[in-house]
């Protein structure tokens, strides 16, 4: 149950339109590439992303968490992974308000996410 539970984050599920809308609205985007079969993804979700500080950060105005679920035949999600040069998952990318990447990691800490989002929010 714990591995398949929705969790405390209100994720926006990726479509090209969802991502473009958030960029057009000048929001910081936190893009998590994941899959149900990816045990390392689930580990990072449970030990890092579901921490109270991250959950609260993702609730802030101007910060949008987007989940790219590659569990099934997700052509647009696989295309985005390819477009960003991702070779494998887990992968987390944080973009600033201009849509420019400020952080990329396949293993990350709570502190790295907090710092990257603050940096991204400071972009003009």
PDB file of C-alpha atoms in Angstrom:
ATOM      1  CA  UNK A   1       0.000   0.000   0.000  1.00  0.00           C
ATOM      2  CA  UNK A   2       2.733   2.459   0.904  1.00  0.00           C
ATOM      3  CA  UNK A   3       4.435   2.084  -2.494  1.00  0.00           C
ATOM      4  CA  UNK A   4       1.221   2.732  -4.450  1.00  0.00           C
ATOM      5  CA  UNK A   5      -0.397   5.329  -2.173  1.00  0.00           C
ATOM      6  CA  UNK A   6      -1.033   8.730  -3.802  1.00  0.00           C
ATOM      7  CA  UNK A   7       1.026  10.459  -1.106  1.00  0.00           C
ATOM      8  CA  UNK A   8       0.892  13.968   0.321  1.00  0.00           C
ATOM      9  CA  UNK A   9       1.831  15.884  -2.858  1.00  0.00           C
ATOM     10  CA  UNK A  10      -0.888  17.113  -5.200  1.00  0.00           C
ATOM     11  CA  UNK A  11       0.940  16.258  -8.423  1.00  0.00           C
ATOM     12  CA  UNK A  12      -0.018  17.615 -11.816  1.00  0.00           C
ATOM     13  CA  UNK A  13       0.310  14.754 -14.269  1.00  0.00           C
ATOM     14  CA  UNK A  14       2.408  15.596 -17.301  1.00  0.00           C
ATOM     15  CA  UNK A  15       1.076  16.467 -20.678  1.00  0.00           C
ATOM     16  CA  UNK A  16       2.894  18.870 -23.014  1.00  0.00           C
ATOM     17  CA  UNK A  17       0.014  21.321 -22.470  1.00  0.00           C
ATOM     18  CA  UNK A  18       0.266  21.183 -18.661  1.00  0.00           C
ATOM     19  CA  UNK A  19       3.986  21.945 -18.768  1.00  0.00           C
ATOM     20  CA  UNK A  20       3.574  24.746 -21.311  1.00  0.00           C
ATOM     21  CA  UNK A  21       0.783  26.361 -19.276  1.00  0.00           C
ATOM     22  CA  UNK A  22       2.982  26.422 -16.172  1.00  0.00           C
ATOM     23  CA  UNK A  23       5.878  27.930 -18.144  1.00  0.00           C
ATOM     24  CA  UNK A  24       3.515  30.508 -19.695  1.00  0.00           C
ATOM     25  CA  UNK A  25       2.323  31.381 -16.174  1.00  0.00           C
ATOM     26  CA  UNK A  26       5.953  31.922 -15.058  1.00  0.00           C
ATOM     27  CA  UNK A  27       5.780  29.154 -12.481  1.00  0.00           C
ATOM     28  CA  UNK A  28       8.724  27.157 -11.184  1.00  0.00           C
ATOM     29  CA  UNK A  29       8.251  23.565 -12.348  1.00  0.00           C
ATOM     30  CA  UNK A  30       9.501  20.516 -10.492  1.00  0.00           C
ATOM     31  CA  UNK A  31       9.356  17.590 -12.900  1.00  0.00           C
ATOM     32  CA  UNK A  32       9.651  14.083 -11.503  1.00  0.00           C
ATOM     33  CA  UNK A  33      10.165  11.226 -13.957  1.00  0.00           C
ATOM     34  CA  UNK A  34       9.006   8.021 -12.273  1.00  0.00           C
ATOM     35  CA  UNK A  35       7.282   4.660 -12.766  1.00  0.00           C
ATOM     36  CA  UNK A  36       5.487   2.184 -10.552  1.00  0.00           C
ATOM     37  CA  UNK A  37       8.145  -0.464 -11.280  1.00  0.00           C
ATOM     38  CA  UNK A  38      11.024   1.869 -10.332  1.00  0.00           C
ATOM     39  CA  UNK A  39      12.023   1.015  -6.774  1.00  0.00           C
ATOM     40  CA  UNK A  40      14.611   3.819  -6.602  1.00  0.00           C
ATOM     41  CA  UNK A  41      11.884   6.275  -7.644  1.00  0.00           C
ATOM     42  CA  UNK A  42       9.630   5.049  -4.842  1.00  0.00           C
ATOM     43  CA  UNK A  43      12.495   5.250  -2.359  1.00  0.00           C
ATOM     44  CA  UNK A  44      13.182   8.903  -3.258  1.00  0.00           C
ATOM     45  CA  UNK A  45       9.488   9.748  -3.116  1.00  0.00           C
ATOM     46  CA  UNK A  46       9.135   8.275   0.358  1.00  0.00           C
ATOM     47  CA  UNK A  47      12.407   9.500   1.875  1.00  0.00           C
ATOM     48  CA  UNK A  48      12.859  12.898   0.171  1.00  0.00           C
ATOM     49  CA  UNK A  49       9.842  14.179  -1.739  1.00  0.00           C
ATOM     50  CA  UNK A  50       7.280  13.295   0.928  1.00  0.00           C
ATOM     51  CA  UNK A  51       9.160  15.196   3.641  1.00  0.00           C
ATOM     52  CA  UNK A  52       7.052  17.932   5.247  1.00  0.00           C
ATOM     53  CA  UNK A  53       9.356  20.728   4.046  1.00  0.00           C
ATOM     54  CA  UNK A  54       9.067  19.583   0.416  1.00  0.00           C
ATOM     55  CA  UNK A  55       5.308  19.018   0.607  1.00  0.00           C
ATOM     56  CA  UNK A  56       4.856  22.563   1.945  1.00  0.00           C
ATOM     57  CA  UNK A  57       7.224  23.969  -0.682  1.00  0.00           C
ATOM     58  CA  UNK A  58       5.216  22.348  -3.472  1.00  0.00           C
ATOM     59  CA  UNK A  59       2.027  23.980  -2.099  1.00  0.00           C
ATOM     60  CA  UNK A  60       3.454  27.481  -2.507  1.00  0.00           C
ATOM     61  CA  UNK A  61       2.042  29.738  -5.164  1.00  0.00           C
ATOM     62  CA  UNK A  62       4.268  29.799  -8.228  1.00  0.00           C
ATOM     63  CA  UNK A  63       5.662  26.280  -7.681  1.00  0.00           C
ATOM     64  CA  UNK A  64       4.158  23.417  -9.672  1.00  0.00           C
ATOM     65  CA  UNK A  65       5.089  19.762  -9.116  1.00  0.00           C
ATOM     66  CA  UNK A  66       4.639  17.720 -12.297  1.00  0.00           C
ATOM     67  CA  UNK A  67       4.849  13.933 -12.366  1.00  0.00           C
ATOM     68  CA  UNK A  68       5.851  12.148 -15.557  1.00  0.00           C
ATOM     69  CA  UNK A  69       4.659   8.582 -14.974  1.00  0.00           C
ATOM     70  CA  UNK A  70       6.444   6.215 -17.346  1.00  0.00           C
ATOM     71  CA  UNK A  71       4.724   3.090 -16.007  1.00  0.00           C
ATOM     72  CA  UNK A  72       2.770   2.282 -19.166  1.00  0.00           C
ATOM     73  CA  UNK A  73       2.953   3.337 -22.766  1.00  0.00           C
ATOM     74  CA  UNK A  74       3.405   7.058 -22.106  1.00  0.00           C
ATOM     75  CA  UNK A  75       4.626   8.355 -25.453  1.00  0.00           C
ATOM     76  CA  UNK A  76       4.613  12.053 -24.503  1.00  0.00           C
ATOM     77  CA  UNK A  77       6.389  11.315 -21.204  1.00  0.00           C
ATOM     78  CA  UNK A  78       9.034   9.200 -22.928  1.00  0.00           C
ATOM     79  CA  UNK A  79       9.474  11.941 -25.515  1.00  0.00           C
ATOM     80  CA  UNK A  80      10.040  14.540 -22.779  1.00  0.00           C
ATOM     81  CA  UNK A  81      12.585  12.272 -21.077  1.00  0.00           C
ATOM     82  CA  UNK A  82      14.373  11.963 -24.418  1.00  0.00           C
ATOM     83  CA  UNK A  83      14.103  15.721 -25.103  1.00  0.00           C
ATOM     84  CA  UNK A  84      15.760  16.618 -21.775  1.00  0.00           C
ATOM     85  CA  UNK A  85      18.538  14.101 -22.398  1.00  0.00           C
ATOM     86  CA  UNK A  86      17.467  11.742 -19.655  1.00  0.00           C
ATOM     87  CA  UNK A  87      18.794   8.243 -20.000  1.00  0.00           C
ATOM     88  CA  UNK A  88      17.109   6.635 -17.026  1.00  0.00           C
ATOM     89  CA  UNK A  89      14.845   7.195 -14.071  1.00  0.00           C
ATOM     90  CA  UNK A  90      14.551   8.357 -11.386  1.00  0.00           C
ATOM     91  CA  UNK A  91      15.135  11.873 -12.636  1.00  0.00           C
ATOM     92  CA  UNK A  92      14.113  15.187 -11.106  1.00  0.00           C
ATOM     93  CA  UNK A  93      14.399  18.458 -13.011  1.00  0.00           C
ATOM     94  CA  UNK A  94      13.650  21.885 -11.556  1.00  0.00           C
ATOM     95  CA  UNK A  95      13.064  24.741 -13.980  1.00  0.00           C
ATOM     96  CA  UNK A  96      12.962  28.428 -13.104  1.00  0.00           C
ATOM     97  CA  UNK A  97      10.114  30.787 -13.979  1.00  0.00           C
ATOM     98  CA  UNK A  98      11.544  31.170 -17.489  1.00  0.00           C
ATOM     99  CA  UNK A  99      11.547  27.419 -18.114  1.00  0.00           C
ATOM    100  CA  UNK A 100      15.337  27.187 -17.755  1.00  0.00           C
ATOM    101  CA  UNK A 101      16.791  24.212 -15.912  1.00  0.00           C
ATOM    102  CA  UNK A 102      18.402  25.042 -12.561  1.00  0.00           C
ATOM    103  CA  UNK A 103      18.672  21.521 -11.127  1.00  0.00           C
ATOM    104  CA  UNK A 104      18.876  17.954 -12.423  1.00  0.00           C
ATOM    105  CA  UNK A 105      19.433  14.863 -10.349  1.00  0.00           C
ATOM    106  CA  UNK A 106      18.820  11.155 -10.296  1.00  0.00           C
ATOM    107  CA  UNK A 107      19.643  11.092  -6.597  1.00  0.00           C
ATOM    108  CA  UNK A 108      18.907  14.158  -4.496  1.00  0.00           C
ATOM    109  CA  UNK A 109      18.330  15.430  -0.987  1.00  0.00           C
ATOM    110  CA  UNK A 110      15.663  17.556   0.607  1.00  0.00           C
ATOM    111  CA  UNK A 111      18.160  20.395   0.970  1.00  0.00           C
ATOM    112  CA  UNK A 112      19.093  20.289  -2.719  1.00  0.00           C
ATOM    113  CA  UNK A 113      15.444  20.610  -3.722  1.00  0.00           C
ATOM    114  CA  UNK A 114      14.774  23.437  -1.270  1.00  0.00           C
ATOM    115  CA  UNK A 115      17.831  25.347  -2.514  1.00  0.00           C
ATOM    116  CA  UNK A 116      17.075  24.748  -6.189  1.00  0.00           C
ATOM    117  CA  UNK A 117      13.471  25.941  -5.883  1.00  0.00           C
ATOM    118  CA  UNK A 118      14.625  29.085  -4.043  1.00  0.00           C
ATOM    119  CA  UNK A 119      17.143  29.724  -6.828  1.00  0.00           C
ATOM    120  CA  UNK A 120      14.441  29.102  -9.446  1.00  0.00           C
ATOM    121  CA  UNK A 121      12.020  31.462  -7.734  1.00  0.00           C
ATOM    122  CA  UNK A 122      14.627  34.209  -7.824  1.00  0.00           C
ATOM    123  CA  UNK A 123      14.941  34.129 -11.602  1.00  0.00           C
ATOM    124  CA  UNK A 124      13.725  37.344 -13.250  1.00  0.00           C
TER     125      UNK A 124
END
